[in-house]
Short mmCIF file of C-alpha atoms and ligand atoms in Angstrom, two decimals:
data_model
loop_
_atom_site.label_atom_id
_atom_site.label_comp_id
_atom_site.label_asym_id
_atom_site.label_seq_id
_atom_site.Cartn_x
_atom_site.Cartn_y
_atom_site.Cartn_z
CA UNK X 1 68.18 68.47 102.66
CA UNK X 2 71.00 70.78 103.89
CA UNK X 3 74.28 68.73 103.41
CA UNK X 4 76.53 67.34 106.63
CA UNK X 5 79.74 69.39 107.00
CA UNK X 6 82.88 67.47 106.18
CA UNK X 7 84.51 65.79 108.53
CA UNK X 8 88.17 65.58 108.46
CA UNK X 9 89.88 63.35 110.99
CA UNK X 10 93.90 64.30 111.79
CA UNK X 11 96.28 61.51 112.99
CA UNK X 12 98.69 63.12 114.73
CA UNK X 13 102.33 61.51 115.93
CA UNK X 14 102.47 64.69 118.68
CA UNK X 15 100.26 66.89 119.38
CA UNK X 16 101.50 70.28 121.04
CA UNK X 17 98.56 71.03 123.88
CA UNK X 18 99.73 74.59 124.64
CA UNK X 19 96.96 75.08 127.32
CA UNK X 20 98.26 72.23 129.38
CA UNK X 21 102.27 72.96 128.61
CA UNK X 22 103.03 69.42 127.54
CA UNK X 23 103.58 66.90 124.26
CA UNK X 24 100.75 64.66 123.47
CA UNK X 25 101.57 61.54 121.13
CA UNK X 26 99.15 59.96 118.86
CA UNK X 27 96.37 62.01 118.77
CA UNK X 28 93.24 62.25 116.61
CA UNK X 29 91.56 65.69 115.98
CA UNK X 30 87.90 65.76 114.82
CA UNK X 31 87.16 68.77 112.64
CA UNK X 32 83.57 69.11 110.92
CA UNK X 33 83.11 72.64 108.78
CA UNK X 34 85.54 75.15 110.13
CA UNK X 35 85.72 73.98 113.91
CA UNK X 36 87.33 71.54 115.78
CA UNK X 37 85.10 69.48 117.51
CA UNK X 38 87.07 66.69 119.45
CA UNK X 39 90.59 66.01 120.57
CA UNK X 40 91.71 62.96 121.71
CA UNK X 41 93.65 59.71 121.88
CA UNK X 42 91.34 56.86 121.06
CA UNK X 43 88.70 58.83 118.89
CA UNK X 44 86.43 56.87 116.57
CA UNK X 45 86.55 57.87 112.93
CA UNK X 46 83.43 58.63 111.30
CA UNK X 47 82.62 57.02 108.20
CA UNK X 48 83.39 59.15 105.04
CA UNK X 49 85.33 61.21 107.20
CA UNK X 50 88.79 62.43 105.09
CA UNK X 51 91.66 60.92 107.04
CA UNK X 52 95.02 63.21 107.37
CA UNK X 53 97.92 61.50 108.11
CA UNK X 54 100.57 63.14 110.58
CA UNK X 55 101.62 60.53 112.30
CA UNK X 56 105.40 61.47 111.43
CA UNK X 57 104.71 64.94 112.60
CA UNK X 58 103.81 67.38 115.24
CA UNK X 59 100.58 69.55 115.55
CA UNK X 60 100.47 72.40 116.49
CA UNK X 61 97.53 75.52 117.02
CA UNK X 62 97.53 77.60 113.90
CA UNK X 63 100.54 80.40 114.43
CA UNK X 64 99.80 83.53 115.13
CA UNK X 65 101.93 86.64 114.32
CA UNK X 66 100.70 89.60 116.52
CA UNK X 67 103.08 92.55 114.05
CA UNK X 68 102.97 92.14 110.48
CA UNK X 69 102.66 94.55 106.97
CA UNK X 70 101.14 92.56 104.40
CA UNK X 71 101.12 95.26 102.32
CA UNK X 72 104.89 95.72 102.12
CA UNK X 73 108.02 94.40 101.96
CA UNK X 74 111.79 95.74 101.39
CA UNK X 75 112.64 95.80 97.69
CA UNK X 76 115.93 96.06 96.35
CA UNK X 77 116.67 99.79 96.99
CA UNK X 78 115.26 102.65 99.36
CA UNK X 79 114.56 105.08 96.99
CA UNK X 80 113.12 102.92 94.38
CA UNK X 81 110.43 101.87 96.75
CA UNK X 82 110.38 105.57 98.41
CA UNK X 83 109.69 107.26 95.34
CA UNK X 84 108.64 105.39 92.62
CA UNK X 85 106.08 102.54 94.24
CA UNK X 86 102.48 103.90 94.45
CA UNK X 87 100.20 102.33 96.43
CA UNK X 88 98.52 100.34 94.00
CA UNK X 89 101.93 99.04 93.36
CA UNK X 90 101.83 98.01 96.80
CA UNK X 91 98.25 96.67 96.82
CA UNK X 92 98.99 94.16 93.71
CA UNK X 93 101.53 92.05 95.62
CA UNK X 94 99.92 92.49 99.00
CA UNK X 95 97.91 88.87 98.32
CA UNK X 96 101.27 87.16 97.44
CA UNK X 97 102.79 88.38 100.94
CA UNK X 98 99.56 87.47 102.46
CA UNK X 99 99.99 84.01 100.99
CA UNK X 100 103.22 83.00 101.68
CA UNK X 101 102.81 84.30 105.31
CA UNK X 102 99.85 81.62 105.40
CA UNK X 103 101.65 78.98 103.70
CA UNK X 104 104.58 79.41 106.66
CA UNK X 105 102.12 77.93 109.01
CA UNK X 106 100.52 81.68 110.14
CA UNK X 107 96.85 81.32 109.84
CA UNK X 108 96.49 84.63 111.92
CA UNK X 109 98.18 88.45 111.88
CA UNK X 110 97.68 91.46 113.53
CA UNK X 111 98.25 93.85 110.72
CA UNK X 112 99.69 96.93 112.52
CA UNK X 113 99.63 99.67 109.86
CA UNK X 114 99.51 100.07 106.53
CA UNK X 115 99.19 102.89 103.60
CA UNK X 116 96.00 103.88 101.83
CA UNK X 117 93.60 100.80 103.39
CA UNK X 118 95.23 98.04 101.48
CA UNK X 119 95.15 96.33 104.82
CA UNK X 120 91.30 96.54 105.20
CA UNK X 121 90.69 95.25 101.51
CA UNK X 122 93.17 92.51 102.10
CA UNK X 123 91.55 91.30 105.42
CA UNK X 124 88.09 91.40 103.34
CA UNK X 125 89.04 89.64 100.12
CA UNK X 126 90.36 86.81 102.90
CA UNK X 127 87.49 87.19 105.10
CA UNK X 128 85.29 86.32 101.93
CA UNK X 129 87.38 83.50 100.53
CA UNK X 130 88.59 85.02 97.40
CA UNK X 131 92.28 85.28 98.48
CA UNK X 132 94.26 82.76 100.33
CA UNK X 133 95.36 84.49 103.45
CA UNK X 134 95.98 84.15 107.32
CA UNK X 135 92.79 85.90 109.25
CA UNK X 136 93.58 90.01 109.74
CA UNK X 137 93.31 92.04 112.60
CA UNK X 138 94.30 95.65 110.58
CA UNK X 139 95.60 99.19 112.12
CA UNK X 140 94.82 100.75 109.21
CA UNK X 141 96.76 103.98 109.19
CA UNK X 142 99.21 104.14 112.22
CA UNK X 143 99.14 107.60 114.41
CA UNK X 144 101.75 109.53 114.35
CA UNK X 145 102.97 113.13 115.18
CA UNK X 146 104.47 115.64 112.58
CA UNK X 147 108.33 114.54 111.54
CA UNK X 148 107.78 111.39 113.23
CA UNK X 149 108.03 107.39 112.29
CA UNK X 150 104.88 107.37 110.36
CA UNK X 151 105.57 110.79 108.61
CA UNK X 152 106.96 109.44 105.14
CA UNK X 153 108.64 112.68 104.03
CA UNK X 154 110.39 113.09 107.15
CA UNK X 155 113.98 113.95 106.24
CA UNK X 156 113.47 114.78 102.66
CA UNK X 157 113.10 118.01 101.09
CA UNK X 158 110.79 120.64 102.29
CA UNK X 159 107.05 120.89 100.64
CA UNK X 160 107.31 117.00 98.92
CA UNK X 161 104.15 115.77 99.82
CA UNK X 162 102.81 111.95 99.29
CA UNK X 163 99.07 111.25 98.86
CA UNK X 164 96.25 113.44 98.12
CA UNK X 165 93.11 112.61 100.24
CA UNK X 166 93.56 114.16 103.72
CA UNK X 167 91.75 111.16 105.32
CA UNK X 168 94.52 108.47 103.97
CA UNK X 169 97.10 109.68 106.94
CA UNK X 170 97.58 108.93 110.35
CA UNK X 171 99.81 112.15 111.18
CA UNK X 172 98.07 113.68 114.45
CA UNK X 173 99.13 116.42 116.77
CA UNK X 174 97.44 117.05 119.67
CA UNK X 175 94.40 115.66 121.76
CA UNK X 176 91.76 116.61 119.21
CA UNK X 177 93.48 115.82 116.10
CA UNK X 178 94.01 112.22 117.84
CA UNK X 179 90.93 111.09 118.29
CA UNK X 180 90.07 112.33 115.12
CA UNK X 181 92.62 110.11 113.31
CA UNK X 182 91.11 106.97 115.64
CA UNK X 183 87.07 107.92 114.59
CA UNK X 184 89.13 107.92 110.97
CA UNK X 185 90.14 104.63 111.10
CA UNK X 186 87.73 103.23 112.79
CA UNK X 187 85.12 104.22 110.25
CA UNK X 188 87.32 103.42 107.49
CA UNK X 189 87.54 99.50 109.08
CA UNK X 190 90.15 99.49 111.87
CA UNK X 191 90.07 96.56 113.86
CA UNK X 192 93.04 98.09 116.42
CA UNK X 193 94.67 101.31 116.51
CA UNK X 194 98.45 101.81 116.36
CA UNK X 195 100.25 104.74 118.15
CA UNK X 196 103.75 105.37 116.86
CA UNK X 197 104.84 106.55 120.75
CA UNK X 198 108.30 106.81 119.98
CA UNK X 199 110.52 107.69 116.76
CA UNK X 200 111.86 104.51 115.03
CA UNK X 201 114.89 102.92 113.19
CA UNK X 202 113.67 102.74 109.69
CA UNK X 203 112.78 106.09 108.82
CA UNK X 204 115.11 109.75 108.70
CA UNK X 205 114.05 110.94 112.11
CA UNK X 206 116.38 111.90 115.09
CA UNK X 207 117.43 108.94 117.37
CA UNK X 208 115.39 105.52 117.56
CA UNK X 209 114.04 106.24 121.06
CA UNK X 210 112.58 109.27 120.97
CA UNK X 211 109.70 109.93 122.90
CA UNK X 212 107.55 112.02 120.28
CA UNK X 213 103.80 111.86 121.55
CA UNK X 214 102.96 113.61 125.31
CA UNK X 215 101.41 111.31 127.79
CA UNK X 216 98.05 113.18 126.79
CA UNK X 217 98.35 112.42 123.40
CA UNK X 218 98.85 108.50 124.01
CA UNK X 219 95.89 109.03 126.73
CA UNK X 220 93.48 110.58 124.07
CA UNK X 221 94.38 107.89 121.66
CA UNK X 222 93.39 105.12 124.04
CA UNK X 223 90.77 106.75 125.57
CA UNK X 224 89.11 107.32 121.71
CA UNK X 225 90.06 103.46 121.01
CA UNK X 226 88.35 101.99 123.64
CA UNK X 227 85.69 104.19 123.10
CA UNK X 228 85.09 102.52 119.69
CA UNK X 229 85.28 98.69 121.18
CA UNK X 230 89.12 98.88 119.74
CA UNK X 231 92.78 98.50 121.49
CA UNK X 232 95.84 100.40 121.20
CA UNK X 233 99.02 98.94 120.07
CA UNK X 234 102.25 101.09 120.76
CA UNK X 235 105.52 101.26 118.62
CA UNK X 236 107.67 102.31 121.08
CA UNK X 237 112.09 102.07 121.23
CA UNK X 238 112.95 104.28 124.05
CA UNK X 239 112.07 104.16 127.74
CA UNK X 240 110.18 107.02 128.54
CA UNK X 241 108.12 106.56 125.38
CA UNK X 242 107.17 102.78 126.66
CA UNK X 243 106.35 104.51 130.04
CA UNK X 244 104.25 106.86 128.52
CA UNK X 245 102.44 104.43 126.32
CA UNK X 246 102.10 101.68 129.39
CA UNK X 247 100.69 104.60 131.77
CA UNK X 248 98.00 105.92 129.14
CA UNK X 249 96.48 101.79 129.01
CA UNK X 250 97.72 100.81 125.35
CA UNK X 251 98.07 96.97 125.53
CA UNK X 252 100.77 96.17 123.85
CA UNK X 253 104.14 97.42 123.89
CA UNK X 254 105.72 96.81 120.10
CA UNK X 255 109.44 96.65 120.10
CA UNK X 256 109.90 97.68 123.49
CA UNK X 257 114.15 97.84 122.64
CA UNK X 258 115.22 100.74 125.67
CA UNK X 259 112.81 99.13 128.13
CA UNK X 260 113.93 99.93 131.54
CA UNK X 261 113.46 98.09 134.97
CA UNK X 262 111.02 100.81 136.19
CA UNK X 263 109.24 99.98 132.42
CA UNK X 264 109.44 96.28 133.38
CA UNK X 265 107.47 96.87 136.39
CA UNK X 266 104.94 98.79 134.94
CA UNK X 267 104.45 96.55 132.39
CA UNK X 268 104.04 93.93 135.08
CA UNK X 269 101.46 96.27 137.07
CA UNK X 270 99.57 97.06 134.35
CA UNK X 271 99.69 93.38 132.17
CA UNK X 272 100.99 95.24 129.33
CA UNK X 273 101.93 92.73 126.35
CA UNK X 274 105.55 92.87 125.13
CA UNK X 275 105.54 91.92 121.43
CA UNK X 276 109.45 92.99 120.21
CA UNK X 277 110.69 91.69 116.88
CA UNK X 278 113.93 90.06 118.11
CA UNK X 279 114.56 88.89 114.08
CA UNK X 280 114.86 91.90 112.66
CA UNK X 281 118.23 92.87 114.19
CA UNK X 282 120.23 90.64 111.91
CA UNK X 283 118.34 90.71 108.44
CA UNK X 284 118.99 94.81 108.55
CA UNK X 285 122.74 94.41 109.55
CA UNK X 286 123.03 91.89 107.02
CA UNK X 287 120.92 93.07 104.34
CA UNK X 288 119.86 97.21 104.35
CA UNK X 289 123.22 98.34 103.55
CA UNK X 290 122.85 96.66 99.85
CA UNK X 291 119.64 98.28 99.81
CA UNK X 292 120.73 101.68 99.94
CA UNK X 293 119.80 102.31 102.94
CA UNK X 294 121.43 105.65 104.39
CA UNK X 295 124.07 105.11 106.85
CA UNK X 296 122.03 107.06 109.66
CA UNK X 297 119.47 104.67 109.80
CA UNK X 298 122.09 100.77 109.94
CA UNK X 299 123.50 103.42 112.73
CA UNK X 300 120.60 103.38 114.17
CA UNK X 301 119.46 99.73 113.92
CA UNK X 302 123.30 99.07 116.10
CA UNK X 303 122.01 101.51 118.71
CA UNK X 304 118.86 99.56 119.36
CA UNK X 305 119.51 95.66 118.38
CA UNK X 306 121.74 94.44 120.63
CA UNK X 307 119.93 96.19 123.62
CA UNK X 308 116.69 94.84 122.22
CA UNK X 309 117.93 91.34 122.82
CA UNK X 310 118.89 91.87 126.11
CA UNK X 311 115.92 94.15 127.58
CA UNK X 312 113.58 91.33 126.28
CA UNK X 313 115.51 88.65 128.28
CA UNK X 314 115.26 90.73 131.70
CA UNK X 315 111.32 90.95 130.95
CA UNK X 316 110.74 88.00 130.54
CA UNK X 317 112.96 87.17 133.81
CA UNK X 318 110.49 89.64 135.71
CA UNK X 319 107.19 87.94 134.04
CA UNK X 320 106.10 90.54 131.21
CA UNK X 321 103.85 88.99 129.20
CA UNK X 322 105.04 87.65 126.15
CA UNK X 323 103.70 87.86 122.37
CA UNK X 324 104.91 86.87 119.11
CA UNK X 325 105.36 89.49 116.73
CA UNK X 326 107.85 90.28 114.00
CA UNK X 327 106.94 93.31 112.17
CA UNK X 328 107.15 90.76 108.52
CA UNK X 329 107.65 93.68 106.24
CA UNK X 330 111.14 94.47 107.58
CA UNK X 331 112.70 91.20 106.33
CA UNK X 332 110.55 88.98 103.40
CA UNK X 333 107.38 87.96 104.64
CA UNK X 334 106.74 84.13 104.90
CA UNK X 335 110.16 84.09 107.31
CA UNK X 336 107.99 84.80 110.43
CA UNK X 337 109.25 81.06 112.06
CA UNK X 338 112.64 82.19 112.15
CA UNK X 339 111.77 84.20 114.73
CA UNK X 340 111.51 81.38 116.76
CA UNK X 341 115.14 80.75 117.31
CA UNK X 342 115.56 84.31 118.68
CA UNK X 343 112.81 84.01 121.28
CA UNK X 344 114.35 80.92 122.98
CA UNK X 345 117.75 82.13 122.41
CA UNK X 346 116.91 85.44 124.47
CA UNK X 347 115.11 83.96 127.55
CA UNK X 348 111.99 81.50 126.39
CA UNK X 349 112.08 77.64 126.68
CA UNK X 350 110.48 76.36 123.11
CA UNK X 351 107.21 75.65 124.77
CA UNK X 352 106.87 78.82 125.95
CA UNK X 353 108.19 80.54 122.44
CA UNK X 354 105.60 78.21 121.07
CA UNK X 355 102.75 79.29 123.56
CA UNK X 356 103.47 83.37 122.57
CA UNK X 357 102.56 82.71 118.97
CA UNK X 358 99.60 80.64 120.12
CA UNK X 359 97.65 80.82 123.59
CA UNK X 360 98.87 83.78 124.61
CA UNK X 361 98.99 85.58 120.71
CA UNK X 362 95.09 84.40 120.76
CA UNK X 363 94.92 86.55 124.36
CA UNK X 364 96.50 89.82 123.73
CA UNK X 365 94.24 89.63 120.26
CA UNK X 366 91.34 88.86 122.17
CA UNK X 367 90.41 85.62 120.26
CA UNK X 368 91.47 83.18 122.82
CA UNK X 369 87.74 81.71 122.63
CA UNK X 370 88.07 80.86 119.29
CA UNK X 371 91.43 80.16 118.61
CA UNK X 372 95.21 79.97 119.86
CA UNK X 373 94.80 75.78 120.88
CA UNK X 374 93.38 72.14 119.66
CA UNK X 375 90.75 72.38 121.50
CA UNK X 376 86.95 71.18 120.60
CA UNK X 377 84.51 74.40 120.16
CA UNK X 378 87.62 76.57 118.21
CA UNK X 379 88.06 77.37 115.06
CA UNK X 380 89.95 74.61 113.19
CA UNK X 381 93.51 76.70 112.58
CA UNK X 382 95.78 74.11 112.65
CA UNK X 383 99.60 73.30 111.36
CA UNK X 384 102.23 70.56 111.25
CA UNK X 385 106.09 70.15 110.98
CA UNK X 386 108.04 67.39 110.94
CA UNK X 387 110.16 67.11 114.22
CA UNK X 388 109.46 67.96 117.47
CA UNK X 389 109.68 71.72 117.83
CA UNK X 390 110.14 71.31 121.58
CA UNK X 391 113.80 69.88 120.86
CA UNK X 392 114.94 72.24 118.25
CA UNK X 393 112.66 75.01 117.47
CA UNK X 394 113.85 75.68 114.23
CA UNK X 395 111.58 72.52 113.09
CA UNK X 396 108.98 75.57 113.22
CA UNK X 397 110.70 76.78 109.96
CA UNK X 398 109.83 73.97 107.72
CA UNK X 399 105.43 74.00 107.83
CA UNK X 400 104.04 70.76 106.01
CA UNK X 401 100.76 71.88 106.66
CA UNK X 402 98.32 74.02 106.90
CA UNK X 403 94.52 74.44 107.70
CA UNK X 404 92.46 77.57 108.44
CA UNK X 405 88.89 77.46 108.93
CA UNK X 406 89.02 74.04 108.61
CA UNK X 407 90.51 74.06 105.06
CA UNK X 408 93.36 72.40 103.96
CA UNK X 409 96.07 75.00 102.28
CA UNK X 410 98.68 72.96 102.34
CA UNK X 411 99.76 69.40 102.68
CA UNK X 412 102.83 67.94 101.79
CA UNK X 413 103.51 64.26 101.00
CA UNK X 414 104.30 61.96 104.20
CA UNK X 415 108.09 62.32 104.78
N1 LIG V 1 109.58 99.06 111.98
C1 LIG V 1 110.37 99.12 113.21
C2 LIG V 1 111.21 100.27 113.30
O1 LIG V 1 111.66 100.68 112.16
C3 LIG V 1 111.47 98.31 113.16
C4 LIG V 1 112.69 97.72 114.53
C5 LIG V 1 113.91 96.90 113.58
N2 LIG V 1 115.22 97.03 114.17
C6 LIG V 1 114.46 96.33 115.60
N3 LIG V 1 115.88 96.22 116.58
N4 LIG V 1 113.92 95.81 115.93
O2 LIG V 1 111.70 101.29 114.36
#
């Protein structure tokens, strides 16, 4: 006879109801196989169930980071990283970053760009149960204009070349090349398409905000992505590039640093999501000079960091949809939870900050039927923290319990 799935009963002292926007106390969550089967205050615990006692903790849905790069992390030296690391060097350490992310309570990520399809291999190995890590939606090669944020030799000696496989790049100019790159990415396993609509900070092309793709190019990316059932995330710092991307129909704006009032109105009208990596400015300004990043890059950070936070706050006040995304890889993986503090400092309530990383993130990723809240029928992605994150959102930096797909990956002894 088939064996019945294992049943786990979680006793939650406090439980964050992200759908109702309230904190519940003394709840029981029943998990069977990979799903939540019931949540309530007085549920009978079935005989033979494994009981997890989180009666001193706050239980929440698994956290979701909508902007990571699990296949990289800043090393100690800019040029060493750039010139002495092969894709294989990056691939062998990626599982460590994935494990750290999961241990920090992040059970799902949207990984927005990776070289050499490391993201696809990592996602597949995690899905197969071979490696512990968050569930990943991946973008493969980020589409970039020649000389743009995703062109690895920008700023270096002419003629320098990285890599040999012509399919292993996201560089594309003009609608036709862009369509081909989208098709190439989908062919190799992309769940999302990432376009670099403007220049960036951590790369050597000019001002961070410059729009590098035309409307026609962005529209081609969006149309082609939709044709294949994929959505587009646009890296965009500058006001013009943001608006071009929003008009072209991208689903989310990443960074959004120099977002202006017209951009805010357009995002509201089109229902475009803002995913702003609000923690990174602090990390870059304190650590990147030591790592040998050129002064022009640090200077670019100074030109966007503070404005990004102010414009985020304006967007929040105006009612733009916000989802949590940190650009993990800019800072060491596993520190994702540090961004909650900044989300609250710059305009969200603690509940909204938690929602941005759970139910709202699930909406952006179009996984809201399967995850994002502690609701019967959804996947059992469940985390717990000591203390109460609604009083102090930094409680989310210390995760004591992690379950993904009904399987426990972390459970620290009761404190
Ligand atoms: N990957 C992004 C870029 O290079 C990081 C931006 C970090 N800075 C910030 N203020 N969010 O453009």
